[in-house]
Amino acid sequence: MKNLLTDIAGVRVGHADDAALGSGVTAVIFDTSAVASMDVRGGGPGTREGSLLDPVSTVERIDAIALSGGSAFGLESGGGVQAWLAEQDRGFRIREAVIPIVPGAICFDLLNGGNKAWGRFSPYRDLGYAAAAAAATDFALGSVGAGLGATVANLKGGLGSASATTQSGIKVAALAVVNAVGSVTVGDGPWFWAAPFEIGGEYGGRGLPASFTPDMLAPRLKGGPAATAVENTTLAVVVTDAVLTKTQAKRLAMIAQTGFARAIYPVHAPLDGDVVFAAATCEKPIDPLYGLTELGMVAANVTARAIARGVYAATALPFPGALPAWKDRFG
């Protein structure tokens, strides 16, 4: 286990980003199409193919997921991922037609200091293609891909991942792009809200403070009263090797959203666009009641850990007024 989303066999992740732009794309590629659904809790989401992921919709499986910066411009990244898959003859087949199925979601990073004067067309479709082409079983965390331009209330945000195995032997892993309106750390200190779920010092091993003061519980919000509903989002992809139906994948996404509440304070606000995708590679059977409940519990834990790791691994952007990284402040 590498503590990455790619601990699930048949899953690869690729990044493409532009340092001057201060933004990028991350592609999650499934070697064989996966059963998938989605849960949205934030008040300002930006998604692609969201209706297709509804359990009542016909298509059961997807080929990839595109995560991007760039706000609504970044939705074009899915077209780039789709183009790469089409070159591989991957997709949903209707007689001789082949249509790659690529849901996606975006976060807002347009005000982070990068050069967004890209001209008539945004770069996100090309970045999506490059991210898909770069997909591999090893991938970087922190200020990379869709997490390059991400921030939270008081620190640089980023991209994180984590994995675990349930007691019944089912693997589950998460990847998160952390661009929240709230904070992932307690007050102004180094402690992560997700500290109780940390494994092996994966985000610094600082634990929680000995006690909580009113100041620690006061809200720290990105942009304060000036924040808007499109500026903030946390995106997560949860993947398991369990055999799930599309309806069960929807339930898994819903339970995994608990991990957001364990890692971000406050969360699911009108200012957030929080989205969880859940996908299953369908390798191992699972009990539909107790087994799915256990899987959701562990999925929430790995989601919380992925969020904390994303901020822990981040590096500050090289632009005037950029927020510091966690390691800049706390070592």
mmCIF file of C-alpha atoms in Angstrom:
data_model
loop_
_atom_site.group_PDB
_atom_site.id
_atom_site.type_symbol
_atom_site.label_atom_id
_atom_site.label_comp_id
_atom_site.label_asym_id
_atom_site.label_seq_id
_atom_site.Cartn_x
_atom_site.Cartn_y
_atom_site.Cartn_z
ATOM 1 C CA MET A 1 0.000 0.000 0.000
ATOM 2 C CA LYS A 2 1.395 3.387 -1.070
ATOM 3 C CA ASN A 3 -1.283 5.381 0.781
ATOM 4 C CA LEU A 4 -2.532 6.597 -2.599
ATOM 5 C CA LEU A 5 -5.685 6.294 -4.688
ATOM 6 C CA THR A 6 -3.769 3.952 -6.982
ATOM 7 C CA ASP A 7 -3.620 1.307 -4.259
ATOM 8 C CA ILE A 8 -6.848 0.225 -5.942
ATOM 9 C CA ALA A 9 -5.762 -1.990 -8.844
ATOM 10 C CA GLY A 10 -6.645 -0.637 -12.269
ATOM 11 C CA VAL A 11 -6.618 3.034 -11.220
ATOM 12 C CA ARG A 12 -4.063 5.579 -12.440
ATOM 13 C CA VAL A 13 -3.674 9.298 -11.722
ATOM 14 C CA GLY A 14 -2.029 11.994 -13.831
ATOM 15 C CA HIS A 15 -1.350 15.699 -13.319
ATOM 16 C CA ALA A 16 -0.788 18.575 -15.719
ATOM 17 C CA ASP A 17 -0.295 22.136 -14.544
ATOM 18 C CA ASP A 18 1.184 25.487 -15.490
ATOM 19 C CA ALA A 19 3.271 27.363 -12.909
ATOM 20 C CA ALA A 20 2.692 30.775 -14.550
ATOM 21 C CA LEU A 21 -1.028 30.111 -14.784
ATOM 22 C CA GLY A 22 -1.155 28.955 -11.169
ATOM 23 C CA SER A 23 -3.621 26.218 -12.053
ATOM 24 C CA GLY A 24 -3.881 22.695 -13.395
ATOM 25 C CA VAL A 25 -5.779 19.464 -13.934
ATOM 26 C CA THR A 26 -5.754 16.000 -12.382
ATOM 27 C CA ALA A 27 -7.136 12.990 -14.253
ATOM 28 C CA VAL A 28 -8.226 9.737 -12.612
ATOM 29 C CA ILE A 29 -8.155 6.991 -15.239
ATOM 30 C CA PHE A 30 -9.821 3.589 -14.837
ATOM 31 C CA ASP A 31 -8.157 0.846 -16.866
ATOM 32 C CA THR A 32 -11.556 -0.855 -17.017
ATOM 33 C CA SER A 33 -14.725 1.212 -16.725
ATOM 34 C CA ALA A 34 -15.977 1.569 -13.147
ATOM 35 C CA VAL A 35 -19.415 1.813 -11.564
ATOM 36 C CA ALA A 36 -19.758 5.348 -10.196
ATOM 37 C CA SER A 37 -22.014 7.941 -8.630
ATOM 38 C CA MET A 38 -21.636 11.348 -6.969
ATOM 39 C CA ASP A 39 -22.800 13.331 -3.939
ATOM 40 C CA VAL A 40 -22.874 17.148 -3.799
ATOM 41 C CA ARG A 41 -23.074 19.034 -0.478
ATOM 42 C CA GLY A 42 -21.568 22.456 -1.167
ATOM 43 C CA GLY A 43 -23.685 25.409 -2.230
ATOM 44 C CA GLY A 44 -21.646 26.392 -5.293
ATOM 45 C CA PRO A 45 -20.650 23.262 -7.241
ATOM 46 C CA GLY A 46 -19.329 23.128 -10.796
ATOM 47 C CA THR A 47 -19.673 19.679 -12.359
ATOM 48 C CA ARG A 48 -19.656 17.830 -15.675
ATOM 49 C CA GLU A 49 -21.892 14.793 -16.368
ATOM 50 C CA GLY A 50 -23.457 15.084 -12.928
ATOM 51 C CA SER A 51 -26.893 13.958 -14.106
ATOM 52 C CA LEU A 52 -25.406 10.852 -15.692
ATOM 53 C CA LEU A 53 -24.135 9.780 -12.251
ATOM 54 C CA ASP A 54 -27.630 9.791 -10.759
ATOM 55 C CA PRO A 55 -28.569 6.179 -9.935
ATOM 56 C CA VAL A 56 -31.718 6.474 -12.080
ATOM 57 C CA SER A 57 -29.702 7.349 -15.197
ATOM 58 C CA THR A 58 -28.956 4.613 -17.710
ATOM 59 C CA VAL A 59 -25.167 4.534 -18.076
ATOM 60 C CA GLU A 60 -23.677 2.567 -15.163
ATOM 61 C CA ARG A 61 -19.934 2.965 -15.685
ATOM 62 C CA ILE A 62 -17.369 5.683 -16.304
ATOM 63 C CA ASP A 63 -13.908 5.703 -17.862
ATOM 64 C CA ALA A 64 -12.256 8.601 -16.014
ATOM 65 C CA ILE A 65 -12.807 11.615 -13.760
ATOM 66 C CA ALA A 66 -11.426 15.087 -14.516
ATOM 67 C CA LEU A 67 -10.654 17.452 -11.618
ATOM 68 C CA SER A 68 -9.584 20.982 -12.479
ATOM 69 C CA GLY A 69 -8.879 24.477 -11.345
ATOM 70 C CA GLY A 70 -10.139 27.378 -13.417
ATOM 71 C CA SER A 71 -13.713 27.537 -12.146
ATOM 72 C CA ALA A 72 -16.221 26.984 -14.995
ATOM 73 C CA PHE A 73 -13.423 27.321 -17.567
ATOM 74 C CA GLY A 74 -11.918 24.169 -16.082
ATOM 75 C CA LEU A 75 -14.906 22.055 -17.083
ATOM 76 C CA GLU A 76 -13.240 21.900 -20.514
ATOM 77 C CA SER A 77 -10.593 19.637 -18.965
ATOM 78 C CA GLY A 78 -13.021 16.738 -19.265
ATOM 79 C CA GLY A 79 -12.967 17.161 -23.040
ATOM 80 C CA GLY A 80 -9.202 16.756 -23.042
ATOM 81 C CA VAL A 81 -9.384 13.594 -20.947
ATOM 82 C CA GLN A 82 -12.150 12.353 -23.233
ATOM 83 C CA ALA A 83 -9.998 12.999 -26.320
ATOM 84 C CA TRP A 84 -7.147 10.916 -24.890
ATOM 85 C CA LEU A 85 -9.506 8.057 -24.056
ATOM 86 C CA ALA A 86 -11.007 8.202 -27.551
ATOM 87 C CA GLU A 87 -7.518 7.704 -28.978
ATOM 88 C CA GLN A 88 -7.305 4.547 -26.860
ATOM 89 C CA ASP A 89 -10.690 3.360 -28.230
ATOM 90 C CA ARG A 90 -12.106 3.546 -24.687
ATOM 91 C CA GLY A 91 -15.711 4.377 -23.919
ATOM 92 C CA PHE A 92 -19.404 3.469 -23.902
ATOM 93 C CA ARG A 93 -20.209 1.583 -27.109
ATOM 94 C CA ILE A 94 -23.357 2.020 -29.174
ATOM 95 C CA ARG A 95 -22.804 -0.120 -32.281
ATOM 96 C CA GLU A 96 -19.811 1.498 -34.017
ATOM 97 C CA ALA A 97 -19.857 4.649 -31.864
ATOM 98 C CA VAL A 98 -17.503 4.837 -28.854
ATOM 99 C CA ILE A 99 -18.111 7.594 -26.281
ATOM 100 C CA PRO A 100 -15.673 7.992 -23.355
ATOM 101 C CA ILE A 101 -17.620 8.812 -20.181
ATOM 102 C CA VAL A 102 -15.731 11.447 -18.167
ATOM 103 C CA PRO A 103 -17.506 13.189 -15.284
ATOM 104 C CA GLY A 104 -15.642 16.049 -13.650
ATOM 105 C CA ALA A 105 -15.660 18.914 -11.189
ATOM 106 C CA ILE A 106 -13.840 22.200 -10.776
ATOM 107 C CA CYS A 107 -12.569 24.547 -8.086
ATOM 108 C CA PHE A 108 -12.083 28.311 -8.199
ATOM 109 C CA ASP A 109 -8.439 29.466 -8.333
ATOM 110 C CA LEU A 110 -8.759 32.496 -10.628
ATOM 111 C CA LEU A 111 -7.634 35.042 -8.002
ATOM 112 C CA ASN A 112 -4.456 33.335 -6.752
ATOM 113 C CA GLY A 113 -2.004 35.616 -8.570
ATOM 114 C CA GLY A 114 -1.354 33.494 -11.645
ATOM 115 C CA ASN A 115 -1.604 34.807 -15.200
ATOM 116 C CA LYS A 116 -5.139 33.988 -16.346
ATOM 117 C CA ALA A 117 -4.966 36.133 -19.545
ATOM 118 C CA TRP A 118 -5.026 33.091 -21.835
ATOM 119 C CA GLY A 119 -6.801 34.691 -24.796
ATOM 120 C CA ARG A 120 -9.837 33.320 -26.629
ATOM 121 C CA PHE A 121 -9.705 29.742 -25.342
ATOM 122 C CA SER A 122 -8.648 28.531 -21.916
ATOM 123 C CA PRO A 123 -5.815 25.984 -21.597
ATOM 124 C CA TYR A 124 -7.826 23.453 -19.614
ATOM 125 C CA ARG A 125 -8.757 21.100 -22.466
ATOM 126 C CA ASP A 126 -5.077 20.686 -23.363
ATOM 127 C CA LEU A 127 -4.171 20.303 -19.688
ATOM 128 C CA GLY A 128 -6.810 17.599 -19.366
ATOM 129 C CA TYR A 129 -5.330 15.693 -22.298
ATOM 130 C CA ALA A 130 -1.821 16.000 -20.835
ATOM 131 C CA ALA A 131 -3.014 14.849 -17.401
ATOM 132 C CA ALA A 132 -4.656 11.766 -18.879
ATOM 133 C CA ALA A 133 -1.562 10.946 -20.932
ATOM 134 C CA ALA A 134 0.593 11.258 -17.789
ATOM 135 C CA ALA A 135 -1.549 8.931 -15.668
ATOM 136 C CA ALA A 136 0.457 6.403 -13.663
ATOM 137 C CA THR A 137 0.324 4.425 -10.428
ATOM 138 C CA ASP A 138 2.721 6.861 -8.709
ATOM 139 C CA PHE A 139 1.769 10.530 -8.486
ATOM 140 C CA ALA A 140 2.753 13.612 -6.509
ATOM 141 C CA LEU A 141 0.798 15.295 -3.711
ATOM 142 C CA GLY A 142 0.514 18.940 -2.677
ATOM 143 C CA SER A 143 0.679 21.850 -5.116
ATOM 144 C CA VAL A 144 0.261 19.812 -8.278
ATOM 145 C CA GLY A 145 -2.421 19.246 -10.890
ATOM 146 C CA ALA A 146 -5.835 20.489 -9.828
ATOM 147 C CA GLY A 147 -4.329 21.343 -6.436
ATOM 148 C CA LEU A 148 -1.671 23.729 -7.781
ATOM 149 C CA GLY A 149 -3.744 26.860 -7.255
ATOM 150 C CA ALA A 150 -5.815 25.673 -4.294
ATOM 151 C CA THR A 151 -5.998 27.528 -0.969
ATOM 152 C CA VAL A 152 -7.888 27.280 2.307
ATOM 153 C CA ALA A 153 -8.807 30.044 4.743
ATOM 154 C CA ASN A 154 -5.342 30.573 6.209
ATOM 155 C CA LEU A 155 -2.922 28.317 4.308
ATOM 156 C CA LYS A 156 -2.019 27.015 0.872
ATOM 157 C CA GLY A 157 -4.299 24.159 -0.138
ATOM 158 C CA GLY A 158 -3.392 21.247 -2.349
ATOM 159 C CA LEU A 159 -4.027 17.702 -3.497
ATOM 160 C CA GLY A 160 -3.853 14.780 -1.079
ATOM 161 C CA SER A 161 -4.522 11.052 -1.065
ATOM 162 C CA ALA A 162 -4.851 8.192 1.416
ATOM 163 C CA SER A 163 -5.893 4.538 1.463
ATOM 164 C CA ALA A 164 -6.948 1.768 3.841
ATOM 165 C CA THR A 165 -8.316 -1.771 3.981
ATOM 166 C CA THR A 166 -11.472 -2.739 5.864
ATOM 167 C CA GLN A 167 -11.519 -5.604 8.353
ATOM 168 C CA SER A 168 -13.228 -7.706 5.691
ATOM 169 C CA GLY A 169 -10.371 -7.096 3.232
ATOM 170 C CA ILE A 170 -11.945 -4.486 0.953
ATOM 171 C CA LYS A 171 -9.634 -1.700 -0.186
ATOM 172 C CA VAL A 172 -10.792 1.923 -0.321
ATOM 173 C CA ALA A 173 -8.815 5.041 -1.157
ATOM 174 C CA ALA A 174 -9.444 8.747 -1.633
ATOM 175 C CA LEU A 175 -7.965 11.656 -3.551
ATOM 176 C CA ALA A 176 -8.909 15.205 -2.534
ATOM 177 C CA VAL A 177 -8.384 18.667 -4.012
ATOM 178 C CA VAL A 178 -8.583 21.044 -1.048
ATOM 179 C CA ASN A 179 -9.710 24.593 -1.856
ATOM 180 C CA ALA A 180 -12.122 25.149 1.040
ATOM 181 C CA VAL A 181 -13.627 28.370 2.386
ATOM 182 C CA GLY A 182 -12.893 27.063 5.872
ATOM 183 C CA SER A 183 -9.753 25.831 7.617
ATOM 184 C CA VAL A 184 -8.234 22.367 7.912
ATOM 185 C CA THR A 185 -6.210 23.360 10.986
ATOM 186 C CA VAL A 186 -7.369 24.260 14.487
ATOM 187 C CA GLY A 187 -7.188 27.999 15.169
ATOM 188 C CA ASP A 188 -3.816 29.464 14.256
ATOM 189 C CA GLY A 189 -1.900 26.360 15.316
ATOM 190 C CA PRO A 190 -0.397 23.360 13.520
ATOM 191 C CA TRP A 191 -3.059 20.836 14.543
ATOM 192 C CA PHE A 192 -5.210 19.285 11.826
ATOM 193 C CA TRP A 193 -8.908 18.774 12.502
ATOM 194 C CA ALA A 194 -8.388 15.307 11.009
ATOM 195 C CA ALA A 195 -5.708 14.439 13.590
ATOM 196 C CA PRO A 196 -7.658 11.544 15.230
ATOM 197 C CA PHE A 197 -7.554 9.633 11.947
ATOM 198 C CA GLU A 198 -3.864 10.165 11.115
ATOM 199 C CA ILE A 199 -1.756 7.078 10.447
ATOM 200 C CA GLY A 200 2.019 7.005 10.828
ATOM 201 C CA GLY A 201 2.601 10.760 11.034
ATOM 202 C CA GLU A 202 1.347 11.213 7.462
ATOM 203 C CA TYR A 203 0.538 14.875 8.107
ATOM 204 C CA GLY A 204 3.016 15.846 10.776
ATOM 205 C CA GLY A 205 1.875 13.861 13.800
ATOM 206 C CA ARG A 206 0.952 16.955 15.844
ATOM 207 C CA GLY A 207 -2.261 15.521 17.269
ATOM 208 C CA LEU A 208 -4.858 17.896 18.726
ATOM 209 C CA PRO A 209 -4.387 20.730 21.251
ATOM 210 C CA ALA A 210 -4.750 19.814 24.913
ATOM 211 C CA SER A 211 -7.932 21.902 25.072
ATOM 212 C CA PHE A 212 -10.009 24.078 22.751
ATOM 213 C CA THR A 213 -10.357 27.815 23.333
ATOM 214 C CA PRO A 214 -13.180 29.977 21.954
ATOM 215 C CA ASP A 215 -10.706 31.505 19.517
ATOM 216 C CA MET A 216 -9.884 28.071 18.094
ATOM 217 C CA LEU A 217 -13.567 27.471 17.399
ATOM 218 C CA ALA A 218 -14.132 30.878 15.788
ATOM 219 C CA PRO A 219 -14.703 30.638 12.021
ATOM 220 C CA ARG A 220 -11.774 31.387 9.743
ATOM 221 C CA LEU A 221 -13.208 31.999 6.285
ATOM 222 C CA LYS A 222 -11.387 32.652 3.039
ATOM 223 C CA GLY A 223 -12.207 36.156 1.845
ATOM 224 C CA GLY A 224 -14.381 36.903 4.883
ATOM 225 C CA PRO A 225 -17.564 38.819 4.003
ATOM 226 C CA ALA A 226 -16.273 39.292 0.450
ATOM 227 C CA ALA A 227 -16.232 35.566 -0.333
ATOM 228 C CA THR A 228 -18.558 34.350 -3.096
ATOM 229 C CA ALA A 229 -20.236 31.051 -3.791
ATOM 230 C CA VAL A 230 -17.773 30.146 -6.560
ATOM 231 C CA GLU A 231 -14.471 30.751 -4.790
ATOM 232 C CA ASN A 232 -14.224 27.617 -2.703
ATOM 233 C CA THR A 233 -14.509 23.898 -3.204
ATOM 234 C CA THR A 234 -13.172 20.595 -1.958
ATOM 235 C CA LEU A 235 -13.306 17.792 -4.507
ATOM 236 C CA ALA A 236 -12.845 14.136 -3.612
ATOM 237 C CA VAL A 237 -12.693 10.864 -5.518
ATOM 238 C CA VAL A 238 -13.257 7.708 -3.452
ATOM 239 C CA VAL A 239 -12.521 4.374 -5.138
ATOM 240 C CA THR A 240 -12.983 0.837 -3.824
ATOM 241 C CA ASP A 241 -12.378 -2.646 -5.213
ATOM 242 C CA ALA A 242 -15.752 -3.796 -3.817
ATOM 243 C CA VAL A 243 -18.562 -4.946 -6.087
ATOM 244 C CA LEU A 244 -21.139 -2.142 -5.888
ATOM 245 C CA THR A 245 -24.238 -1.147 -7.780
ATOM 246 C CA LYS A 246 -24.647 2.443 -8.875
ATOM 247 C CA THR A 247 -27.086 3.022 -5.993
ATOM 248 C CA GLN A 248 -24.559 1.624 -3.512
ATOM 249 C CA ALA A 249 -21.851 3.865 -5.002
ATOM 250 C CA LYS A 250 -24.152 6.821 -4.348
ATOM 251 C CA ARG A 251 -24.506 5.755 -0.709
ATOM 252 C CA LEU A 252 -20.742 5.364 -0.425
ATOM 253 C CA ALA A 253 -20.267 8.924 -1.701
ATOM 254 C CA MET A 254 -22.805 10.191 0.816
ATOM 255 C CA ILE A 255 -21.114 8.472 3.759
ATOM 256 C CA ALA A 256 -17.663 9.578 2.569
ATOM 257 C CA GLN A 257 -18.817 13.201 2.809
ATOM 258 C CA THR A 258 -18.526 12.706 6.581
ATOM 259 C CA GLY A 259 -14.773 12.891 6.036
ATOM 260 C CA PHE A 260 -15.154 16.501 4.907
ATOM 261 C CA ALA A 261 -16.747 17.361 8.257
ATOM 262 C CA ARG A 262 -13.910 15.636 10.101
ATOM 263 C CA ALA A 263 -11.235 17.602 8.250
ATOM 264 C CA ILE A 264 -12.637 21.069 7.411
ATOM 265 C CA TYR A 265 -14.158 23.693 9.722
ATOM 266 C CA PRO A 266 -16.714 24.929 8.717
ATOM 267 C CA VAL A 267 -17.767 22.762 5.770
ATOM 268 C CA HIS A 268 -20.559 22.362 3.186
ATOM 269 C CA ALA A 269 -21.220 26.094 3.360
ATOM 270 C CA PRO A 270 -23.063 28.241 0.813
ATOM 271 C CA LEU A 271 -19.567 29.365 -0.215
ATOM 272 C CA ASP A 272 -18.341 25.820 -0.945
ATOM 273 C CA GLY A 273 -18.766 23.577 -4.000
ATOM 274 C CA ASP A 274 -18.051 20.289 -2.240
ATOM 275 C CA VAL A 275 -18.348 17.156 -4.397
ATOM 276 C CA VAL A 276 -17.512 13.489 -3.752
ATOM 277 C CA PHE A 277 -17.289 10.980 -6.589
ATOM 278 C CA ALA A 278 -17.439 7.321 -5.578
ATOM 279 C CA ALA A 279 -16.343 4.562 -7.954
ATOM 280 C CA ALA A 280 -16.065 0.800 -7.685
ATOM 281 C CA THR A 281 -13.825 -1.472 -9.746
ATOM 282 C CA CYS A 282 -16.055 -4.420 -8.716
ATOM 283 C CA GLU A 283 -13.425 -7.031 -7.852
ATOM 284 C CA LYS A 284 -14.582 -8.266 -4.427
ATOM 285 C CA PRO A 285 -18.146 -9.037 -3.232
ATOM 286 C CA ILE A 286 -19.426 -7.156 -0.201
ATOM 287 C CA ASP A 287 -22.328 -7.530 2.219
ATOM 288 C CA PRO A 288 -24.906 -4.954 1.045
ATOM 289 C CA LEU A 289 -25.760 -3.728 4.552
ATOM 290 C CA TYR A 290 -23.048 -4.240 7.183
ATOM 291 C CA GLY A 291 -20.256 -4.451 4.619
ATOM 292 C CA LEU A 292 -21.298 -1.246 2.857
ATOM 293 C CA THR A 293 -21.627 0.526 6.210
ATOM 294 C CA GLU A 294 -18.104 -0.513 7.221
ATOM 295 C CA LEU A 295 -16.797 0.521 3.809
ATOM 296 C CA GLY A 296 -18.408 3.947 4.134
ATOM 297 C CA MET A 297 -16.944 4.414 7.612
ATOM 298 C CA VAL A 298 -13.423 3.709 6.358
ATOM 299 C CA ALA A 299 -14.028 5.806 3.225
ATOM 300 C CA ALA A 300 -14.876 8.793 5.410
ATOM 301 C CA ASN A 301 -11.644 8.261 7.353
ATOM 302 C CA VAL A 302 -9.450 8.100 4.251
ATOM 303 C CA THR A 303 -11.206 11.164 2.822
ATOM 304 C CA ALA A 304 -10.385 13.151 5.972
ATOM 305 C CA ARG A 305 -6.775 11.958 5.808
ATOM 306 C CA ALA A 306 -6.487 12.850 2.119
ATOM 307 C CA ILE A 307 -7.704 16.384 2.839
ATOM 308 C CA ALA A 308 -5.151 16.900 5.612
ATOM 309 C CA ARG A 309 -2.347 15.406 3.490
ATOM 310 C CA GLY A 310 -3.175 17.792 0.659
ATOM 311 C CA VAL A 311 -2.550 20.823 2.862
ATOM 312 C CA TYR A 312 0.403 19.228 4.656
ATOM 313 C CA ALA A 313 2.190 18.495 1.350
ATOM 314 C CA ALA A 314 1.444 21.848 -0.301
ATOM 315 C CA THR A 315 4.014 24.504 -1.213
ATOM 316 C CA ALA A 316 3.238 28.214 -1.451
ATOM 317 C CA LEU A 317 2.643 29.869 -4.806
ATOM 318 C CA PRO A 318 5.430 32.266 -5.912
ATOM 319 C CA PHE A 319 3.103 35.250 -6.283
ATOM 320 C CA PRO A 320 2.844 38.457 -4.193
ATOM 321 C CA GLY A 321 0.506 38.031 -1.238
ATOM 322 C CA ALA A 322 0.321 34.241 -1.597
ATOM 323 C CA LEU A 323 -0.752 32.291 1.469
ATOM 324 C CA PRO A 324 1.991 30.362 3.283
ATOM 325 C CA ALA A 325 2.183 26.598 3.192
ATOM 326 C CA TRP A 326 1.715 24.564 6.395
ATOM 327 C CA LYS A 327 5.398 23.606 6.346
ATOM 328 C CA ASP A 328 6.419 27.267 5.963
ATOM 329 C CA ARG A 329 4.676 28.070 9.235
ATOM 330 C CA PHE A 330 5.159 24.920 11.264
ATOM 331 C CA GLY A 331 8.138 23.093 9.726
#
